[in-house]
Short mmCIF file of C-alpha atoms in Angstrom, two decimals:
data_model
loop_
_atom_site.label_atom_id
_atom_site.label_comp_id
_atom_site.label_asym_id
_atom_site.label_seq_id
_atom_site.Cartn_x
_atom_site.Cartn_y
_atom_site.Cartn_z
CA UNK K 7 96.08 71.78 70.82
CA UNK K 8 99.20 73.97 70.91
CA UNK K 9 100.40 73.04 67.44
CA UNK K 10 96.95 73.48 65.90
CA UNK K 11 96.34 76.83 67.56
CA UNK K 12 99.82 78.09 66.74
CA UNK K 13 99.03 77.27 63.11
CA UNK K 14 96.08 79.66 63.38
CA UNK K 15 98.51 82.39 64.47
CA UNK K 16 100.74 81.66 61.48
CA UNK K 17 97.81 81.81 59.06
CA UNK K 18 96.53 85.07 60.49
CA UNK K 19 99.92 86.76 60.44
CA UNK K 20 100.66 85.45 56.95
CA UNK K 21 97.50 87.19 55.77
CA UNK K 22 98.57 90.37 57.50
CA UNK K 23 101.94 90.05 55.78
CA UNK K 24 100.26 89.91 52.39
CA UNK K 25 98.39 93.13 53.21
CA UNK K 26 101.65 94.80 54.22
CA UNK K 27 103.46 93.61 51.13
CA UNK K 28 100.63 94.77 48.89
CA UNK K 29 100.71 98.14 50.61
CA UNK K 30 104.49 98.38 50.13
CA UNK K 31 104.16 97.55 46.43
CA UNK K 32 101.67 100.38 45.99
CA UNK K 33 104.05 102.74 47.75
CA UNK K 34 106.89 101.67 45.45
CA UNK K 35 104.80 102.68 42.44
CA UNK K 36 103.82 106.06 43.89
CA UNK K 37 105.95 109.17 43.51
CA UNK K 38 104.88 111.91 45.87
CA UNK K 39 105.79 113.87 48.97
CA UNK K 40 104.24 112.45 52.12
CA UNK K 41 103.49 115.93 53.43
CA UNK K 42 101.58 117.18 50.35
CA UNK K 43 97.90 118.08 50.70
CA UNK K 44 95.60 115.28 49.62
CA UNK K 45 91.84 115.96 49.70
CA UNK K 46 89.49 113.53 51.37
CA UNK K 47 87.92 111.01 49.01
CA UNK K 48 84.53 109.95 50.42
CA UNK K 49 83.90 107.84 47.32
CA UNK K 50 86.99 105.79 48.13
CA UNK K 51 85.87 105.14 51.69
CA UNK K 52 82.31 104.38 50.63
CA UNK K 53 83.53 101.86 48.09
CA UNK K 54 85.75 100.16 50.65
CA UNK K 55 82.98 100.06 53.27
CA UNK K 56 80.73 98.18 50.88
CA UNK K 57 83.32 95.41 50.76
CA UNK K 58 83.92 95.23 54.50
CA UNK K 59 81.78 93.10 56.78
CA UNK K 60 83.16 93.30 60.31
CA UNK K 61 80.97 90.87 62.20
CA UNK K 62 80.59 89.86 65.82
CA UNK K 63 81.17 86.15 66.51
CA UNK K 64 79.77 86.04 70.06
CA UNK K 65 83.08 85.95 71.92
CA UNK K 66 84.19 88.31 74.71
CA UNK K 67 85.85 91.68 74.37
CA UNK K 68 88.17 93.13 77.00
CA UNK K 69 85.54 95.00 78.97
CA UNK K 70 87.09 95.06 82.45
CA UNK K 71 89.70 97.64 83.49
CA UNK K 72 92.98 96.37 82.06
CA UNK K 73 96.30 95.86 83.78
CA UNK K 74 99.18 96.02 81.31
CA UNK K 75 102.22 93.93 82.19
CA UNK K 76 105.27 94.69 80.07
CA UNK K 77 108.17 92.30 79.53
CA UNK K 78 111.26 94.03 78.14
CA UNK K 79 113.12 91.12 76.60
CA UNK K 80 116.79 91.58 75.77
CA UNK K 81 118.93 94.68 76.07
CA UNK K 82 116.92 97.90 76.19
CA UNK K 83 118.07 101.51 76.41
CA UNK K 84 116.11 103.90 78.60
CA UNK K 85 115.09 106.34 75.84
CA UNK K 86 113.02 103.96 73.65
CA UNK K 87 111.46 102.47 76.78
CA UNK K 88 110.33 105.96 77.76
CA UNK K 89 108.66 106.55 74.39
CA UNK K 90 106.73 103.28 74.55
CA UNK K 91 105.84 103.65 78.21
CA UNK K 92 104.46 107.16 77.62
CA UNK K 93 102.32 105.85 74.77
CA UNK K 94 100.83 103.19 77.05
CA UNK K 95 100.18 105.82 79.73
CA UNK K 96 98.39 107.93 77.10
CA UNK K 97 95.71 105.30 76.41
CA UNK K 98 93.50 106.48 79.25
CA UNK K 99 95.14 109.74 80.33
CA UNK K 100 94.04 113.23 79.24
CA UNK K 101 96.18 114.91 76.58
CA UNK K 102 95.65 117.78 74.13
CA UNK K 103 93.28 116.94 71.28
CA UNK K 104 93.62 114.97 69.06
CA UNK K 105 94.86 112.52 71.65
CA UNK K 106 95.69 108.86 72.03
CA UNK K 107 92.77 108.52 74.48
CA UNK K 108 90.41 109.99 71.85
CA UNK K 109 91.80 107.56 69.27
CA UNK K 110 90.97 104.70 71.65
CA UNK K 111 87.32 105.78 71.72
CA UNK K 112 86.88 104.10 68.33
CA UNK K 113 88.06 100.80 69.82
CA UNK K 114 85.61 101.31 72.68
CA UNK K 115 82.69 101.22 70.24
CA UNK K 116 83.05 97.43 70.07
CA UNK K 117 80.93 95.52 72.59
CA UNK K 118 80.09 91.93 73.49
CA UNK K 119 76.71 90.20 73.59
CA UNK K 120 75.99 91.65 77.04
CA UNK K 121 76.41 95.18 75.73
CA UNK K 122 79.72 95.69 77.56
CA UNK K 123 82.10 97.84 75.56
CA UNK K 124 85.87 97.54 75.34
CA UNK K 125 87.44 99.14 78.39
CA UNK K 126 88.89 102.63 78.40
CA UNK K 127 90.77 102.12 81.65
CA UNK K 128 94.42 101.03 81.55
CA UNK K 129 96.97 100.77 84.31
CA UNK K 130 100.66 100.01 83.81
CA UNK K 131 100.57 97.41 86.53
CA UNK K 132 104.03 95.91 86.27
CA UNK K 133 107.11 95.33 84.18
CA UNK K 134 110.02 92.94 84.10
CA UNK K 135 113.40 93.27 82.41
CA UNK K 136 114.60 89.97 80.96
CA UNK K 137 118.08 91.27 80.10
CA UNK K 138 119.58 87.79 80.49
CA UNK K 139 117.78 86.56 77.34
CA UNK K 140 116.26 83.69 79.32
CA UNK K 141 115.11 81.91 76.16
CA UNK K 142 117.93 82.96 73.89
CA UNK K 143 118.29 85.66 71.25
CA UNK K 144 116.51 83.64 68.56
CA UNK K 145 112.89 82.83 69.34
CA UNK K 146 110.01 80.89 67.85
CA UNK K 147 106.55 82.41 67.99
CA UNK K 148 105.47 79.90 70.60
CA UNK K 149 108.48 80.83 72.74
CA UNK K 150 106.79 84.17 73.46
CA UNK K 151 104.40 82.30 75.75
CA UNK K 152 107.34 80.69 77.55
CA UNK K 153 108.80 84.16 78.12
CA UNK K 154 105.54 85.14 79.82
CA UNK K 155 105.67 82.01 81.94
CA UNK K 156 109.24 82.85 83.01
CA UNK K 157 108.20 86.41 83.86
CA UNK K 158 105.43 85.28 86.21
CA UNK K 159 107.74 82.73 87.85
CA UNK K 160 110.87 84.91 88.12
CA UNK K 161 112.53 85.66 91.45
CA UNK K 162 112.91 88.02 93.17
CA UNK K 163 110.95 90.21 90.76
CA UNK K 164 108.03 88.66 88.95
CA UNK K 165 104.78 89.61 87.32
CA UNK K 166 101.46 88.45 88.75
CA UNK K 167 99.44 85.91 86.82
CA UNK K 168 96.33 87.97 86.23
CA UNK K 169 93.61 86.03 84.35
CA UNK K 170 90.88 88.60 85.03
CA UNK K 171 92.33 91.91 83.89
CA UNK K 172 95.84 91.20 82.68
CA UNK K 173 97.27 92.06 79.25
CA UNK K 174 100.82 90.86 78.68
CA UNK K 175 103.04 92.76 76.29
CA UNK K 176 106.34 91.16 75.23
CA UNK K 177 108.70 93.63 73.57
CA UNK K 178 111.95 92.30 72.11
CA UNK K 179 115.09 94.42 71.77
CA UNK K 180 116.80 95.26 68.45
CA UNK K 181 119.19 92.28 68.61
CA UNK K 182 116.52 89.60 69.21
CA UNK K 183 115.38 87.59 66.20
CA UNK K 184 111.86 86.19 66.27
CA UNK K 185 110.44 83.63 63.87
CA UNK K 186 109.21 85.39 60.70
CA UNK K 187 110.02 88.83 62.14
CA UNK K 188 110.76 91.25 59.28
CA UNK K 189 109.80 88.66 56.68
CA UNK K 190 106.13 88.21 57.58
CA UNK K 191 105.36 89.93 60.87
CA UNK K 192 106.10 93.02 62.92
CA UNK K 193 103.95 91.85 65.83
CA UNK K 194 101.01 89.63 66.68
CA UNK K 195 98.50 89.00 69.45
CA UNK K 196 96.92 85.83 70.73
CA UNK K 197 96.07 84.14 74.05
CA UNK K 198 98.22 81.90 76.20
CA UNK K 199 97.82 78.13 76.45
CA UNK K 200 97.15 76.85 80.00
CA UNK K 201 99.65 74.02 79.51
CA UNK K 202 102.41 76.61 79.02
CA UNK K 203 101.47 79.60 81.16
CA UNK K 204 98.93 78.07 83.52
CA UNK K 205 95.92 80.17 82.49
CA UNK K 206 94.46 81.77 79.38
CA UNK K 207 95.38 85.46 79.15
CA UNK K 208 95.62 87.74 76.11
CA UNK K 209 99.08 88.80 75.06
CA UNK K 210 100.90 90.56 72.25
CA UNK K 211 104.45 90.55 70.98
CA UNK K 212 106.09 93.40 69.05
CA UNK K 213 109.69 93.47 67.85
CA UNK K 214 112.07 96.42 67.69
CA UNK K 215 112.85 96.87 64.00
CA UNK K 216 115.31 99.77 64.24
CA UNK K 217 118.31 97.77 63.03
CA UNK K 218 116.72 94.67 61.51
CA UNK K 219 113.98 95.97 59.18
CA UNK K 220 112.95 99.60 59.68
CA UNK K 221 111.74 99.75 56.08
CA UNK K 222 109.08 97.13 56.82
CA UNK K 223 108.14 97.53 60.46
CA UNK K 224 109.01 101.20 61.07
CA UNK K 225 107.45 102.42 57.84
CA UNK K 226 106.76 105.28 57.03
CA UNK K 227 109.78 106.47 59.03
CA UNK K 228 112.06 104.42 56.77
CA UNK K 229 111.82 102.88 53.31
CA UNK K 230 112.17 99.23 52.28
CA UNK K 231 115.51 97.93 50.98
CA UNK K 232 114.28 97.70 47.40
CA UNK K 233 113.61 101.45 47.49
CA UNK K 234 117.16 102.12 48.64
CA UNK K 235 116.27 103.29 52.10
CA UNK K 236 116.01 100.60 54.76
CA UNK K 237 117.97 102.81 57.16
CA UNK K 238 117.34 106.25 55.68
CA UNK K 239 115.63 108.03 58.53
CA UNK K 240 117.06 111.28 57.14
CA UNK K 241 114.11 111.65 54.79
CA UNK K 242 115.40 110.59 51.40
CA UNK K 243 115.56 107.55 49.18
CA UNK K 244 113.95 106.26 46.04
CA UNK K 245 112.50 109.67 45.24
CA UNK K 246 109.99 109.36 48.08
CA UNK K 247 110.45 111.29 51.30
CA UNK K 248 109.93 109.37 54.52
CA UNK K 249 108.22 110.91 57.52
CA UNK K 250 110.20 112.24 60.46
CA UNK K 251 109.77 110.07 63.57
CA UNK K 252 107.79 112.12 66.12
CA UNK K 253 110.11 111.26 69.02
CA UNK K 254 113.29 111.02 66.99
CA UNK K 255 113.59 107.23 67.26
CA UNK K 256 112.67 105.32 64.10
CA UNK K 257 112.60 101.94 65.83
CA UNK K 258 110.65 102.94 68.94
CA UNK K 259 108.25 105.24 67.10
CA UNK K 260 107.61 102.45 64.62
CA UNK K 261 106.93 100.05 67.48
CA UNK K 262 104.34 102.39 68.95
CA UNK K 263 102.09 102.11 65.89
CA UNK K 264 102.45 98.32 65.84
CA UNK K 265 101.70 98.14 69.57
CA UNK K 266 98.60 100.31 69.04
CA UNK K 267 97.51 98.01 66.20
CA UNK K 268 97.87 94.89 68.34
CA UNK K 269 96.23 96.40 71.43
CA UNK K 270 93.19 97.46 69.40
CA UNK K 271 92.79 93.97 67.98
CA UNK K 272 93.57 92.21 71.25
CA UNK K 273 90.88 94.26 73.01
CA UNK K 274 88.18 93.72 70.40
CA UNK K 275 89.07 90.11 69.61
CA UNK K 276 91.04 88.64 72.54
CA UNK K 277 90.15 84.98 71.98
CA UNK K 278 89.84 85.22 68.18
CA UNK K 279 86.08 84.74 68.39
CA UNK K 280 84.71 88.28 68.74
CA UNK K 281 85.09 91.06 66.14
CA UNK K 282 86.64 90.42 62.74
CA UNK K 283 85.83 90.30 59.04
CA UNK K 284 85.83 87.12 57.00
CA UNK K 285 84.46 83.67 57.65
CA UNK K 286 87.71 81.90 58.60
CA UNK K 287 88.69 82.30 62.28
CA UNK K 288 92.12 80.88 61.42
CA UNK K 289 92.79 83.98 59.31
CA UNK K 290 90.60 86.81 60.61
CA UNK K 291 90.87 90.34 59.26
CA UNK K 292 90.65 92.45 62.40
CA UNK K 293 89.78 96.08 63.02
CA UNK K 294 93.34 97.38 62.61
CA UNK K 295 94.19 95.11 59.66
CA UNK K 296 91.56 96.99 57.66
CA UNK K 297 93.41 100.30 58.08
CA UNK K 298 97.06 99.41 57.52
CA UNK K 299 98.92 102.45 56.25
CA UNK K 300 96.13 104.95 57.01
CA UNK K 301 97.03 107.70 59.50
CA UNK K 302 94.84 110.61 58.41
CA UNK K 303 92.07 111.88 56.15
CA UNK K 304 92.49 110.86 52.53
CA UNK K 305 94.80 107.99 53.47
CA UNK K 306 94.95 104.89 51.34
CA UNK K 307 96.48 103.68 48.10
CA UNK K 308 100.01 104.36 49.34
CA UNK K 309 99.30 107.76 50.94
CA UNK K 310 99.35 107.92 54.75
CA UNK K 311 96.78 110.70 54.84
CA UNK K 312 96.77 114.23 56.21
CA UNK K 313 99.00 114.37 59.30
CA UNK K 314 100.68 117.13 61.26
CA UNK K 315 104.28 118.22 60.85
CA UNK K 316 106.23 120.00 63.57
CA UNK K 317 108.62 122.87 62.94
CA UNK K 318 111.44 120.36 63.40
CA UNK K 319 110.07 118.19 60.59
CA UNK K 320 108.59 115.45 62.80
CA UNK K 321 105.30 113.95 61.62
CA UNK K 322 102.51 112.99 64.01
CA UNK K 323 98.75 112.65 64.22
CA UNK K 324 98.06 112.26 67.95
CA UNK K 325 99.17 113.80 71.24
CA UNK K 326 100.09 111.89 74.38
CA UNK K 327 101.20 112.54 77.94
CA UNK K 328 104.26 114.60 78.86
CA UNK K 329 104.10 116.53 75.60
CA UNK K 330 104.74 113.41 73.53
CA UNK K 331 103.51 113.12 69.97
CA UNK K 332 102.85 109.89 68.12
CA UNK K 333 101.97 108.65 64.64
CA UNK K 334 99.41 105.87 65.09
CA UNK K 335 97.41 104.18 62.34
CA UNK K 336 93.64 104.49 62.32
CA UNK K 337 91.26 101.62 63.10
CA UNK K 338 87.91 100.59 61.64
CA UNK K 339 84.98 102.55 63.06
CA UNK K 340 81.86 100.32 63.11
CA UNK K 341 79.49 103.31 63.18
CA UNK K 342 81.06 105.32 60.36
CA UNK K 343 81.98 102.09 58.54
CA UNK K 344 85.37 103.46 57.60
CA UNK K 345 88.84 103.89 59.03
CA UNK K 346 88.81 106.78 61.46
CA UNK K 347 90.90 108.76 63.93
CA UNK K 348 90.37 111.94 65.97
CA UNK K 349 92.71 113.88 63.65
CA UNK K 350 90.19 113.53 60.79
CA UNK K 351 89.75 116.86 59.01
CA UNK K 352 86.27 116.23 57.58
#
């Protein structure tokens, strides 16, 4: 069972990789300033919506109030932890519009067969620091589940095993290498196997790409190697200007958008049998996969869309708690049948 199901994860993430690579290739061919005005193209969105068939496959969504349990694996500094933690707090906390909580309302439009919508209530219920690298600094994808098992069994501090409302988020530090990280994946979500963890609970893993591959997993705050800017967070390289990270940390700000992507998909498709496009559950196209690279109105085809820019040159599209700003990709809105976010200008 484990080997077969893990193969499904590989297939799904490989498909996501192809989308990312295709997106990067388009960007390589484009020559423009990310901050230039780009008018909304309703014909583009209409054409794409005709090709998209996000269907419900009768499985559950995460409808109950959610407890987020975070596992900080490896060596973490306090500053990037603060950025990520504040994003998680922003999911169901009031902030100035357009806010993270308003962005989540699109995810909440997805419901199960009972009519129960995805939850809008999140609590940061616990966290563990695995600074001893309990499973080493080089990990397989399946090892992520073993890290969760260690976290719920750790002494004296441990996380509860919460099969009813628990979401487990494994975040690896910049020096940890995960199977296919930077080559094919920036993060993924799935559910745990009872033979490893003891119960079935949804979980996600996201890697810190700040030193390993910012040009892939922290894009558009850095450019890929082939564009001469894998580490150029100063805004230059290859003739294309990168966006300024909203909290000044390319790696952590890049992680936030990947975490948002995985949380949206984990909530609407926790057991890989709820909401997705395509007929193959081994390689589903989920609600965030459909909007990779789109952060504002007019986004698509290598352009991130219309986003805000602070006086300090930092780019963002959503507000969070404690005055934080974030750049988070849009997700597929099943009512509008297009990618959407609360920062839309039309």
